[in-house]
Amino acid sequence: MPPTADHCDLSRCKVALILNPKAGKKDARGRVDHIRSRIEPAARDFAVYQMRKGMDFAETARTAIREGADIVAAFGGDGTQSAVAGALAGTGVAMAVLPGGTFNYFARELGVGDSLDQALDALIAGRVRSRDLGAVNDRIFLNNASFGVYPEILERREGIYRRWGRSRIAAYWSVLVALWELNAPLRLSLTVEGKTREVSTPLAFAARSAFQLESLGLEGAGAVRDGHFALFLARRKSRPALMLASLRLAFGKVARGADFDLVISDEMLIETGKTRKLIAFDGEKARLTGPFRLRILPGALRVIQPAEAE
């Protein structure tokens, strides 16, 4: 039986676990066993959906829904959570967020934290709340969607990871490589509330996570909590200026007006010169066909939060 509007009684629910085997530092089998030991005694039914190479998280979540899941628990980073949330949006099936990534912005935004046991406590004794989601055309995201240099950073990062392995140093190096190889800023038309303006920027960053903005020392968290996008348009265009702005961002020292322009709205239209564009969503990338309509989906996701979380 699905959880009610504000209560989660696992004894009446089938819980489906979708686990990203690449997430976290422990072996996947050990994580599954630990989650099972906490959830199976409390739930009416518990099912594990093993992810293998080539499988899609969103499609696996849809399979779990078809097979009667009342709650889908996703273990992984923000990219995994975003894919599962996209499949659950509008279905009424609740989502449990089990953090297993590097930053875990969505889990921390919910008050779940970045500890697996904290998240399991929330699943067992938490409450169900509705959350707004962001969307670019039909692609749903939780924290941010980015146009310009950041998707290029992700593309270069994959090659660096394959060669040198995953590490923070490799991640930072991919940023420097992408900025150094930046040929020209992105040219786009931005339409907000019926008014269109031409913009030249290396990065357009649409934020939907108040927690992430506050963590980075950026403005706009209040607007996000009120159900809007905070769209950041980077102003620095030269390589040295971008690298300096990146360092300021890392230390939470960016300045509105000097480093970026901020646009607040709950719906925007972005048009670029190319029909197909590489866009980053919550740390993952995809090619979408433009024009790109950004909109808020009010209350689209039912998610389990700790009982004490607002």
PDB file of C-alpha atoms in Angstrom:
ATOM      1  CA  MET A   1       0.000   0.000   0.000  1.00  0.00           C
ATOM      2  CA  PRO A   2       1.486   3.404  -0.950  1.00  0.00           C
ATOM      3  CA  PRO A   3       2.517   5.700   1.911  1.00  0.00           C
ATOM      4  CA  THR A   4      -0.039   8.329   2.850  1.00  0.00           C
ATOM      5  CA  ALA A   5       0.485  12.045   2.357  1.00  0.00           C
ATOM      6  CA  ASP A   6       2.596  12.407   5.506  1.00  0.00           C
ATOM      7  CA  HIS A   7       3.207   8.929   6.894  1.00  0.00           C
ATOM      8  CA  CYS A   8       5.396   6.028   5.839  1.00  0.00           C
ATOM      9  CA  ASP A   9       4.355   2.634   7.274  1.00  0.00           C
ATOM     10  CA  LEU A  10       6.874   0.171   5.849  1.00  0.00           C
ATOM     11  CA  SER A  11       4.945  -2.799   7.208  1.00  0.00           C
ATOM     12  CA  ARG A  12       2.341  -2.113   4.495  1.00  0.00           C
ATOM     13  CA  CYS A  13       4.787  -1.287   1.680  1.00  0.00           C
ATOM     14  CA  LYS A  14       6.871  -3.063  -0.916  1.00  0.00           C
ATOM     15  CA  VAL A  15      10.317  -1.437  -1.007  1.00  0.00           C
ATOM     16  CA  ALA A  16      12.452  -1.759  -4.140  1.00  0.00           C
ATOM     17  CA  LEU A  17      16.187  -1.086  -3.870  1.00  0.00           C
ATOM     18  CA  ILE A  18      18.108   0.210  -6.891  1.00  0.00           C
ATOM     19  CA  LEU A  19      21.825   0.383  -6.157  1.00  0.00           C
ATOM     20  CA  ASN A  20      24.575   1.945  -8.233  1.00  0.00           C
ATOM     21  CA  PRO A  21      27.394  -0.632  -7.856  1.00  0.00           C
ATOM     22  CA  LYS A  22      30.024   2.046  -8.597  1.00  0.00           C
ATOM     23  CA  ALA A  23      28.893   4.321  -5.767  1.00  0.00           C
ATOM     24  CA  GLY A  24      30.592   4.419  -2.387  1.00  0.00           C
ATOM     25  CA  LYS A  25      33.782   2.751  -1.233  1.00  0.00           C
ATOM     26  CA  LYS A  26      32.478  -0.608  -0.002  1.00  0.00           C
ATOM     27  CA  ASP A  27      31.615  -3.639  -2.083  1.00  0.00           C
ATOM     28  CA  ALA A  28      28.133  -3.670  -3.588  1.00  0.00           C
ATOM     29  CA  ARG A  29      27.227  -7.027  -2.043  1.00  0.00           C
ATOM     30  CA  GLY A  30      28.059  -5.753   1.431  1.00  0.00           C
ATOM     31  CA  ARG A  31      25.960  -2.628   0.934  1.00  0.00           C
ATOM     32  CA  VAL A  32      22.969  -4.647  -0.266  1.00  0.00           C
ATOM     33  CA  ASP A  33      23.250  -6.961   2.737  1.00  0.00           C
ATOM     34  CA  HIS A  34      23.442  -4.020   5.136  1.00  0.00           C
ATOM     35  CA  ILE A  35      20.429  -2.272   3.604  1.00  0.00           C
ATOM     36  CA  ARG A  36      18.488  -5.549   3.557  1.00  0.00           C
ATOM     37  CA  SER A  37      19.248  -6.154   7.251  1.00  0.00           C
ATOM     38  CA  ARG A  38      17.726  -2.771   8.129  1.00  0.00           C
ATOM     39  CA  ILE A  39      14.742  -2.642   5.767  1.00  0.00           C
ATOM     40  CA  GLU A  40      13.561  -6.222   5.194  1.00  0.00           C
ATOM     41  CA  PRO A  41      12.395  -6.799   8.806  1.00  0.00           C
ATOM     42  CA  ALA A  42      10.349  -3.587   8.718  1.00  0.00           C
ATOM     43  CA  ALA A  43       8.829  -3.832   5.224  1.00  0.00           C
ATOM     44  CA  ARG A  44       5.964  -5.932   3.878  1.00  0.00           C
ATOM     45  CA  ASP A  45       8.170  -6.895   0.952  1.00  0.00           C
ATOM     46  CA  PHE A  46      11.712  -6.049  -0.131  1.00  0.00           C
ATOM     47  CA  ALA A  47      13.162  -6.467  -3.619  1.00  0.00           C
ATOM     48  CA  VAL A  48      16.632  -5.730  -4.986  1.00  0.00           C
ATOM     49  CA  TYR A  49      17.099  -4.648  -8.592  1.00  0.00           C
ATOM     50  CA  GLN A  50      20.697  -5.405  -9.521  1.00  0.00           C
ATOM     51  CA  MET A  51      22.253  -2.932 -11.916  1.00  0.00           C
ATOM     52  CA  ARG A  52      24.623  -4.285 -14.540  1.00  0.00           C
ATOM     53  CA  LYS A  53      26.655  -2.647 -17.282  1.00  0.00           C
ATOM     54  CA  GLY A  54      24.421  -1.059 -19.900  1.00  0.00           C
ATOM     55  CA  MET A  55      21.315  -0.973 -17.691  1.00  0.00           C
ATOM     56  CA  ASP A  56      19.390   2.273 -17.269  1.00  0.00           C
ATOM     57  CA  PHE A  57      18.433   3.552 -13.807  1.00  0.00           C
ATOM     58  CA  ALA A  58      15.234   5.221 -14.972  1.00  0.00           C
ATOM     59  CA  GLU A  59      14.029   2.140 -16.835  1.00  0.00           C
ATOM     60  CA  THR A  60      14.864  -0.065 -13.829  1.00  0.00           C
ATOM     61  CA  ALA A  61      12.791   2.263 -11.627  1.00  0.00           C
ATOM     62  CA  ARG A  62       9.882   2.004 -14.064  1.00  0.00           C
ATOM     63  CA  THR A  63      10.187  -1.799 -13.916  1.00  0.00           C
ATOM     64  CA  ALA A  64      10.018  -1.653 -10.107  1.00  0.00           C
ATOM     65  CA  ILE A  65       6.844   0.448 -10.360  1.00  0.00           C
ATOM     66  CA  ARG A  66       5.233  -2.022 -12.773  1.00  0.00           C
ATOM     67  CA  GLU A  67       6.074  -4.833 -10.351  1.00  0.00           C
ATOM     68  CA  GLY A  68       4.217  -3.164  -7.500  1.00  0.00           C
ATOM     69  CA  ALA A  69       6.795  -1.093  -5.606  1.00  0.00           C
ATOM     70  CA  ASP A  70       5.309   1.440  -3.187  1.00  0.00           C
ATOM     71  CA  ILE A  71       8.733   2.943  -2.385  1.00  0.00           C
ATOM     72  CA  VAL A  72      11.828   2.988  -4.565  1.00  0.00           C
ATOM     73  CA  ALA A  73      15.050   3.408  -2.594  1.00  0.00           C
ATOM     74  CA  ALA A  74      17.965   4.634  -4.722  1.00  0.00           C
ATOM     75  CA  PHE A  75      21.557   4.268  -3.505  1.00  0.00           C
ATOM     76  CA  GLY A  76      24.066   6.406  -5.388  1.00  0.00           C
ATOM     77  CA  GLY A  77      25.150   9.939  -6.129  1.00  0.00           C
ATOM     78  CA  ASP A  78      23.111  12.859  -7.399  1.00  0.00           C
ATOM     79  CA  GLY A  79      23.161  11.522 -10.973  1.00  0.00           C
ATOM     80  CA  THR A  80      21.616   8.221  -9.861  1.00  0.00           C
ATOM     81  CA  GLN A  81      19.044  10.020  -7.702  1.00  0.00           C
ATOM     82  CA  SER A  82      18.138  12.324 -10.587  1.00  0.00           C
ATOM     83  CA  ALA A  83      17.528   9.444 -13.010  1.00  0.00           C
ATOM     84  CA  VAL A  84      15.327   7.575 -10.527  1.00  0.00           C
ATOM     85  CA  ALA A  85      13.415  10.739  -9.562  1.00  0.00           C
ATOM     86  CA  GLY A  86      12.672  11.370 -13.233  1.00  0.00           C
ATOM     87  CA  ALA A  87      11.054   7.943 -13.516  1.00  0.00           C
ATOM     88  CA  LEU A  88       9.027   8.366 -10.296  1.00  0.00           C
ATOM     89  CA  ALA A  89       7.800  11.904 -10.981  1.00  0.00           C
ATOM     90  CA  GLY A  90       4.014  12.052 -11.178  1.00  0.00           C
ATOM     91  CA  THR A  91       3.509   8.350 -10.396  1.00  0.00           C
ATOM     92  CA  GLY A  92       2.635   8.659  -6.695  1.00  0.00           C
ATOM     93  CA  VAL A  93       5.355   6.131  -5.818  1.00  0.00           C
ATOM     94  CA  ALA A  94       7.569   7.502  -3.052  1.00  0.00           C
ATOM     95  CA  MET A  95      11.341   7.801  -3.309  1.00  0.00           C
ATOM     96  CA  ALA A  96      13.870   7.087  -0.571  1.00  0.00           C
ATOM     97  CA  VAL A  97      17.274   8.715  -1.088  1.00  0.00           C
ATOM     98  CA  LEU A  98      20.256   6.650   0.081  1.00  0.00           C
ATOM     99  CA  PRO A  99      23.386   8.780  -0.402  1.00  0.00           C
ATOM    100  CA  GLY A 100      26.364   7.104  -2.043  1.00  0.00           C
ATOM    101  CA  GLY A 101      28.034   9.876  -4.039  1.00  0.00           C
ATOM    102  CA  THR A 102      30.697  12.525  -3.530  1.00  0.00           C
ATOM    103  CA  PHE A 103      28.556  15.575  -2.734  1.00  0.00           C
ATOM    104  CA  ASN A 104      25.049  14.150  -2.141  1.00  0.00           C
ATOM    105  CA  TYR A 105      23.441  17.574  -2.525  1.00  0.00           C
ATOM    106  CA  PHE A 106      19.887  16.247  -2.858  1.00  0.00           C
ATOM    107  CA  ALA A 107      20.179  13.995   0.208  1.00  0.00           C
ATOM    108  CA  ARG A 108      21.537  16.855   2.288  1.00  0.00           C
ATOM    109  CA  GLU A 109      18.873  19.218   0.946  1.00  0.00           C
ATOM    110  CA  LEU A 110      16.233  16.798   2.259  1.00  0.00           C
ATOM    111  CA  GLY A 111      17.884  16.607   5.675  1.00  0.00           C
ATOM    112  CA  VAL A 112      18.866  12.980   5.095  1.00  0.00           C
ATOM    113  CA  GLY A 113      22.582  13.838   5.276  1.00  0.00           C
ATOM    114  CA  ASP A 114      25.357  11.890   3.608  1.00  0.00           C
ATOM    115  CA  SER A 115      25.356   8.845   5.900  1.00  0.00           C
ATOM    116  CA  LEU A 116      23.709   5.622   4.708  1.00  0.00           C
ATOM    117  CA  ASP A 117      22.504   4.721   8.202  1.00  0.00           C
ATOM    118  CA  GLN A 118      20.972   8.179   8.654  1.00  0.00           C
ATOM    119  CA  ALA A 119      19.102   7.685   5.391  1.00  0.00           C
ATOM    120  CA  LEU A 120      17.899   4.229   6.451  1.00  0.00           C
ATOM    121  CA  ASP A 121      16.651   5.718   9.740  1.00  0.00           C
ATOM    122  CA  ALA A 122      14.684   8.256   7.705  1.00  0.00           C
ATOM    123  CA  LEU A 123      13.206   5.515   5.517  1.00  0.00           C
ATOM    124  CA  ILE A 124      12.098   3.493   8.517  1.00  0.00           C
ATOM    125  CA  ALA A 125      10.655   6.358  10.580  1.00  0.00           C
ATOM    126  CA  GLY A 126      10.354   9.297   8.190  1.00  0.00           C
ATOM    127  CA  ARG A 127       7.524  11.195   6.577  1.00  0.00           C
ATOM    128  CA  VAL A 128       6.510  11.612   2.948  1.00  0.00           C
ATOM    129  CA  ARG A 129       6.708  15.093   1.479  1.00  0.00           C
ATOM    130  CA  SER A 130       6.117  16.495  -2.002  1.00  0.00           C
ATOM    131  CA  ARG A 131       9.002  18.219  -3.753  1.00  0.00           C
ATOM    132  CA  ASP A 132       9.147  20.514  -6.778  1.00  0.00           C
ATOM    133  CA  LEU A 133      11.356  19.395  -9.651  1.00  0.00           C
ATOM    134  CA  GLY A 134      13.095  21.220 -12.460  1.00  0.00           C
ATOM    135  CA  ALA A 135      12.839  20.162 -16.093  1.00  0.00           C
ATOM    136  CA  VAL A 136      14.558  21.040 -19.359  1.00  0.00           C
ATOM    137  CA  ASN A 137      12.057  19.979 -22.020  1.00  0.00           C
ATOM    138  CA  ASP A 138      11.207  16.432 -20.820  1.00  0.00           C
ATOM    139  CA  ARG A 139      14.429  15.880 -18.831  1.00  0.00           C
ATOM    140  CA  ILE A 140      13.971  16.194 -15.067  1.00  0.00           C
ATOM    141  CA  PHE A 141      16.745  17.318 -12.726  1.00  0.00           C
ATOM    142  CA  LEU A 142      17.129  17.786  -8.984  1.00  0.00           C
ATOM    143  CA  ASN A 143      19.992  20.219  -8.392  1.00  0.00           C
ATOM    144  CA  ASN A 144      21.136  21.938 -11.563  1.00  0.00           C
ATOM    145  CA  ALA A 145      21.206  22.006 -15.348  1.00  0.00           C
ATOM    146  CA  SER A 146      24.168  23.590 -17.125  1.00  0.00           C
ATOM    147  CA  PHE A 147      24.918  24.844 -20.626  1.00  0.00           C
ATOM    148  CA  GLY A 148      28.344  25.774 -21.930  1.00  0.00           C
ATOM    149  CA  VAL A 149      31.699  24.870 -20.430  1.00  0.00           C
ATOM    150  CA  TYR A 150      30.510  22.596 -17.590  1.00  0.00           C
ATOM    151  CA  PRO A 151      29.167  19.821 -19.863  1.00  0.00           C
ATOM    152  CA  GLU A 152      32.529  19.998 -21.654  1.00  0.00           C
ATOM    153  CA  ILE A 153      34.281  19.586 -18.302  1.00  0.00           C
ATOM    154  CA  LEU A 154      32.289  16.406 -17.642  1.00  0.00           C
ATOM    155  CA  GLU A 155      33.177  15.042 -21.078  1.00  0.00           C
ATOM    156  CA  ARG A 156      36.891  15.639 -20.516  1.00  0.00           C
ATOM    157  CA  ARG A 157      36.670  14.290 -16.975  1.00  0.00           C
ATOM    158  CA  GLU A 158      35.537  10.888 -18.232  1.00  0.00           C
ATOM    159  CA  GLY A 159      38.622  10.581 -20.421  1.00  0.00           C
ATOM    160  CA  ILE A 160      40.906  11.650 -17.556  1.00  0.00           C
ATOM    161  CA  TYR A 161      39.209   9.166 -15.204  1.00  0.00           C
ATOM    162  CA  ARG A 162      39.695   6.340 -17.711  1.00  0.00           C
ATOM    163  CA  ARG A 163      43.383   7.120 -17.979  1.00  0.00           C
ATOM    164  CA  TRP A 164      44.304   8.100 -14.421  1.00  0.00           C
ATOM    165  CA  GLY A 165      41.454   6.772 -12.272  1.00  0.00           C
ATOM    166  CA  ARG A 166      38.866   8.611 -10.185  1.00  0.00           C
ATOM    167  CA  SER A 167      40.169  11.170  -7.717  1.00  0.00           C
ATOM    168  CA  ARG A 168      39.561  14.760  -6.675  1.00  0.00           C
ATOM    169  CA  ILE A 169      42.856  15.773  -8.264  1.00  0.00           C
ATOM    170  CA  ALA A 170      41.691  14.270 -11.579  1.00  0.00           C
ATOM    171  CA  ALA A 171      38.374  16.116 -11.253  1.00  0.00           C
ATOM    172  CA  TYR A 172      40.113  19.460 -10.671  1.00  0.00           C
ATOM    173  CA  TRP A 173      42.501  18.792 -13.546  1.00  0.00           C
ATOM    174  CA  SER A 174      39.545  18.205 -15.886  1.00  0.00           C
ATOM    175  CA  VAL A 175      38.256  21.692 -15.008  1.00  0.00           C
ATOM    176  CA  LEU A 176      41.587  23.304 -15.909  1.00  0.00           C
ATOM    177  CA  VAL A 177      41.835  21.319 -19.153  1.00  0.00           C
ATOM    178  CA  ALA A 178      38.311  22.286 -20.237  1.00  0.00           C
ATOM    179  CA  LEU A 179      38.845  25.970 -19.397  1.00  0.00           C
ATOM    180  CA  TRP A 180      42.193  26.057 -21.185  1.00  0.00           C
ATOM    181  CA  GLU A 181      40.698  24.473 -24.324  1.00  0.00           C
ATOM    182  CA  LEU A 182      37.649  26.751 -24.313  1.00  0.00           C
ATOM    183  CA  ASN A 183      37.454  28.207 -27.820  1.00  0.00           C
ATOM    184  CA  ALA A 184      34.516  30.601 -27.638  1.00  0.00           C
ATOM    185  CA  PRO A 185      31.714  31.495 -25.232  1.00  0.00           C
ATOM    186  CA  LEU A 186      28.210  30.161 -25.681  1.00  0.00           C
ATOM    187  CA  ARG A 187      25.835  32.452 -27.578  1.00  0.00           C
ATOM    188  CA  LEU A 188      22.188  32.084 -26.634  1.00  0.00           C
ATOM    189  CA  SER A 189      18.838  33.830 -26.652  1.00  0.00           C
ATOM    190  CA  LEU A 190      17.179  33.921 -23.232  1.00  0.00           C
ATOM    191  CA  THR A 191      13.435  34.576 -22.987  1.00  0.00           C
ATOM    192  CA  VAL A 192      11.967  35.318 -19.540  1.00  0.00           C
ATOM    193  CA  GLU A 193       8.428  36.652 -18.998  1.00  0.00           C
ATOM    194  CA  GLY A 194       8.034  37.448 -22.685  1.00  0.00           C
ATOM    195  CA  LYS A 195      11.264  39.445 -22.957  1.00  0.00           C
ATOM    196  CA  THR A 196      14.195  38.125 -25.027  1.00  0.00           C
ATOM    197  CA  ARG A 197      17.820  39.137 -24.783  1.00  0.00           C
ATOM    198  CA  GLU A 198      20.992  37.925 -26.475  1.00  0.00           C
ATOM    199  CA  VAL A 199      23.653  36.565 -24.139  1.00  0.00           C
ATOM    200  CA  SER A 200      27.292  35.622 -24.655  1.00  0.00           C
ATOM    201  CA  THR A 201      28.566  33.514 -21.745  1.00  0.00           C
ATOM    202  CA  PRO A 202      30.893  30.569 -21.096  1.00  0.00           C
ATOM    203  CA  LEU A 203      28.408  29.064 -18.651  1.00  0.00           C
ATOM    204  CA  ALA A 204      24.649  29.166 -17.986  1.00  0.00           C
ATOM    205  CA  PHE A 205      23.823  27.373 -14.730  1.00  0.00           C
ATOM    206  CA  ALA A 206      20.171  26.823 -13.701  1.00  0.00           C
ATOM    207  CA  ALA A 207      19.975  25.939  -9.998  1.00  0.00           C
ATOM    208  CA  ARG A 208      17.204  24.117  -8.137  1.00  0.00           C
ATOM    209  CA  SER A 209      19.089  23.241  -4.939  1.00  0.00           C
ATOM    210  CA  ALA A 210      19.088  25.860  -2.207  1.00  0.00           C
ATOM    211  CA  PHE A 211      21.536  23.734  -0.223  1.00  0.00           C
ATOM    212  CA  GLN A 212      24.016  23.639  -3.104  1.00  0.00           C
ATOM    213  CA  LEU A 213      23.832  27.405  -3.605  1.00  0.00           C
ATOM    214  CA  GLU A 214      24.478  28.037   0.076  1.00  0.00           C
ATOM    215  CA  SER A 215      27.352  25.515   0.061  1.00  0.00           C
ATOM    216  CA  LEU A 216      28.974  27.390  -2.844  1.00  0.00           C
ATOM    217  CA  GLY A 217      28.353  30.812  -1.313  1.00  0.00           C
ATOM    218  CA  LEU A 218      25.991  31.804  -4.126  1.00  0.00           C
ATOM    219  CA  GLU A 219      22.843  33.915  -3.978  1.00  0.00           C
ATOM    220  CA  GLY A 220      19.375  32.719  -4.955  1.00  0.00           C
ATOM    221  CA  ALA A 221      18.651  30.082  -2.287  1.00  0.00           C
ATOM    222  CA  GLY A 222      15.544  31.935  -1.089  1.00  0.00           C
ATOM    223  CA  ALA A 223      14.157  32.165  -4.610  1.00  0.00           C
ATOM    224  CA  VAL A 224      14.719  28.430  -5.129  1.00  0.00           C
ATOM    225  CA  ARG A 225      12.849  27.641  -1.905  1.00  0.00           C
ATOM    226  CA  ASP A 226      10.002  29.819  -3.180  1.00  0.00           C
ATOM    227  CA  GLY A 227       9.671  27.619  -6.277  1.00  0.00           C
ATOM    228  CA  HIS A 228      11.839  29.419  -8.851  1.00  0.00           C
ATOM    229  CA  PHE A 229      15.014  28.819 -10.827  1.00  0.00           C
ATOM    230  CA  ALA A 230      18.161  30.769 -10.066  1.00  0.00           C
ATOM    231  CA  LEU A 231      19.908  31.087 -13.440  1.00  0.00           C
ATOM    232  CA  PHE A 232      23.561  32.146 -13.267  1.00  0.00           C
ATOM    233  CA  LEU A 233      25.197  33.585 -16.385  1.00  0.00           C
ATOM    234  CA  ALA A 234      28.982  33.728 -16.052  1.00  0.00           C
ATOM    235  CA  ARG A 235      30.472  37.050 -17.126  1.00  0.00           C
ATOM    236  CA  ARG A 236      34.156  36.119 -17.393  1.00  0.00           C
ATOM    237  CA  LYS A 237      35.097  35.030 -20.911  1.00  0.00           C
ATOM    238  CA  SER A 238      38.902  34.834 -21.108  1.00  0.00           C
ATOM    239  CA  ARG A 239      40.730  31.723 -19.914  1.00  0.00           C
ATOM    240  CA  PRO A 240      42.667  33.463 -17.080  1.00  0.00           C
ATOM    241  CA  ALA A 241      39.517  35.251 -15.870  1.00  0.00           C
ATOM    242  CA  LEU A 242      37.533  32.000 -15.862  1.00  0.00           C
ATOM    243  CA  MET A 243      40.245  30.188 -13.921  1.00  0.00           C
ATOM    244  CA  LEU A 244      40.332  33.003 -11.366  1.00  0.00           C
ATOM    245  CA  ALA A 245      36.528  32.936 -11.065  1.00  0.00           C
ATOM    246  CA  SER A 246      36.676  29.130 -10.605  1.00  0.00           C
ATOM    247  CA  LEU A 247      39.094  29.565  -7.710  1.00  0.00           C
ATOM    248  CA  ARG A 248      36.809  32.166  -6.145  1.00  0.00           C
ATOM    249  CA  LEU A 249      33.876  29.765  -6.521  1.00  0.00           C
ATOM    250  CA  ALA A 250      35.850  26.984  -4.826  1.00  0.00           C
ATOM    251  CA  PHE A 251      36.382  29.275  -1.817  1.00  0.00           C
ATOM    252  CA  GLY A 252      32.855  30.723  -1.822  1.00  0.00           C
ATOM    253  CA  LYS A 253      34.072  34.185  -2.838  1.00  0.00           C
ATOM    254  CA  VAL A 254      32.199  34.773  -6.109  1.00  0.00           C
ATOM    255  CA  ALA A 255      30.551  38.137  -6.573  1.00  0.00           C
ATOM    256  CA  ARG A 256      27.287  38.928  -8.307  1.00  0.00           C
ATOM    257  CA  GLY A 257      27.871  41.535 -10.991  1.00  0.00           C
ATOM    258  CA  ALA A 258      31.600  40.809 -11.195  1.00  0.00           C
ATOM    259  CA  ASP A 259      31.505  37.062 -11.846  1.00  0.00           C
ATOM    260  CA  PHE A 260      27.896  36.423 -12.903  1.00  0.00           C
ATOM    261  CA  ASP A 261      24.464  37.808 -13.628  1.00  0.00           C
ATOM    262  CA  LEU A 262      21.516  36.263 -11.780  1.00  0.00           C
ATOM    263  CA  VAL A 263      18.077  35.723 -13.322  1.00  0.00           C
ATOM    264  CA  ILE A 264      15.122  34.531 -11.194  1.00  0.00           C
ATOM    265  CA  SER A 265      12.034  32.948 -12.783  1.00  0.00           C
ATOM    266  CA  ASP A 266       9.953  29.772 -12.759  1.00  0.00           C
ATOM    267  CA  GLU A 267      10.005  29.416 -16.551  1.00  0.00           C
ATOM    268  CA  MET A 268      12.647  30.280 -19.150  1.00  0.00           C
ATOM    269  CA  LEU A 269      13.387  29.576 -22.797  1.00  0.00           C
ATOM    270  CA  ILE A 270      16.964  29.136 -23.999  1.00  0.00           C
ATOM    271  CA  GLU A 271      17.788  28.989 -27.696  1.00  0.00           C
ATOM    272  CA  THR A 272      21.252  28.314 -29.077  1.00  0.00           C
ATOM    273  CA  GLY A 273      22.699  28.245 -32.568  1.00  0.00           C
ATOM    274  CA  LYS A 274      22.834  24.448 -32.578  1.00  0.00           C
ATOM    275  CA  THR A 275      19.718  22.263 -32.579  1.00  0.00           C
ATOM    276  CA  ARG A 276      21.430  19.527 -30.536  1.00  0.00           C
ATOM    277  CA  LYS A 277      23.288  20.634 -27.441  1.00  0.00           C
ATOM    278  CA  LEU A 278      25.318  18.912 -24.741  1.00  0.00           C
ATOM    279  CA  ILE A 279      23.763  19.732 -21.359  1.00  0.00           C
ATOM    280  CA  ALA A 280      24.817  18.661 -17.861  1.00  0.00           C
ATOM    281  CA  PHE A 281      22.164  17.445 -15.402  1.00  0.00           C
ATOM    282  CA  ASP A 282      23.186  16.793 -11.780  1.00  0.00           C
ATOM    283  CA  GLY A 283      26.705  15.782 -12.769  1.00  0.00           C
ATOM    284  CA  GLU A 284      25.670  13.710 -15.801  1.00  0.00           C
ATOM    285  CA  LYS A 285      25.448  14.839 -19.408  1.00  0.00           C
ATOM    286  CA  ALA A 286      23.029  14.329 -22.291  1.00  0.00           C
ATOM    287  CA  ARG A 287      22.392  15.757 -25.745  1.00  0.00           C
ATOM    288  CA  LEU A 288      18.978  17.385 -26.105  1.00  0.00           C
ATOM    289  CA  THR A 289      17.208  18.977 -29.035  1.00  0.00           C
ATOM    290  CA  GLY A 290      16.418  22.673 -28.686  1.00  0.00           C
ATOM    291  CA  PRO A 291      14.879  25.061 -28.076  1.00  0.00           C
ATOM    292  CA  PHE A 292      15.249  24.392 -24.354  1.00  0.00           C
ATOM    293  CA  ARG A 293      12.310  25.186 -22.109  1.00  0.00           C
ATOM    294  CA  LEU A 294      13.086  25.305 -18.383  1.00  0.00           C
ATOM    295  CA  ARG A 295      10.075  24.913 -16.115  1.00  0.00           C
ATOM    296  CA  ILE A 296       9.155  24.011 -12.550  1.00  0.00           C
ATOM    297  CA  LEU A 297       7.033  20.908 -11.879  1.00  0.00           C
ATOM    298  CA  PRO A 298       5.291  21.712  -8.563  1.00  0.00           C
ATOM    299  CA  GLY A 299       5.013  18.806  -6.114  1.00  0.00           C
ATOM    300  CA  ALA A 300       5.971  16.273  -8.804  1.00  0.00           C
ATOM    301  CA  LEU A 301       8.039  13.981  -6.557  1.00  0.00           C
ATOM    302  CA  ARG A 302       6.977  12.250  -3.328  1.00  0.00           C
ATOM    303  CA  VAL A 303      10.082  11.723  -1.229  1.00  0.00           C
ATOM    304  CA  ILE A 304      10.774  10.394   2.260  1.00  0.00           C
ATOM    305  CA  GLN A 305      12.410  12.837   4.672  1.00  0.00           C
ATOM    306  CA  PRO A 306      13.381  12.594   8.347  1.00  0.00           C
ATOM    307  CA  ALA A 307      10.397  13.323  10.566  1.00  0.00           C
ATOM    308  CA  GLU A 308      12.150  16.365  12.065  1.00  0.00           C
ATOM    309  CA  ALA A 309      13.073  17.895   8.684  1.00  0.00           C
ATOM    310  CA  GLU A 310      11.069  20.860   7.454  1.00  0.00           C
TER     311      GLU A 310
END
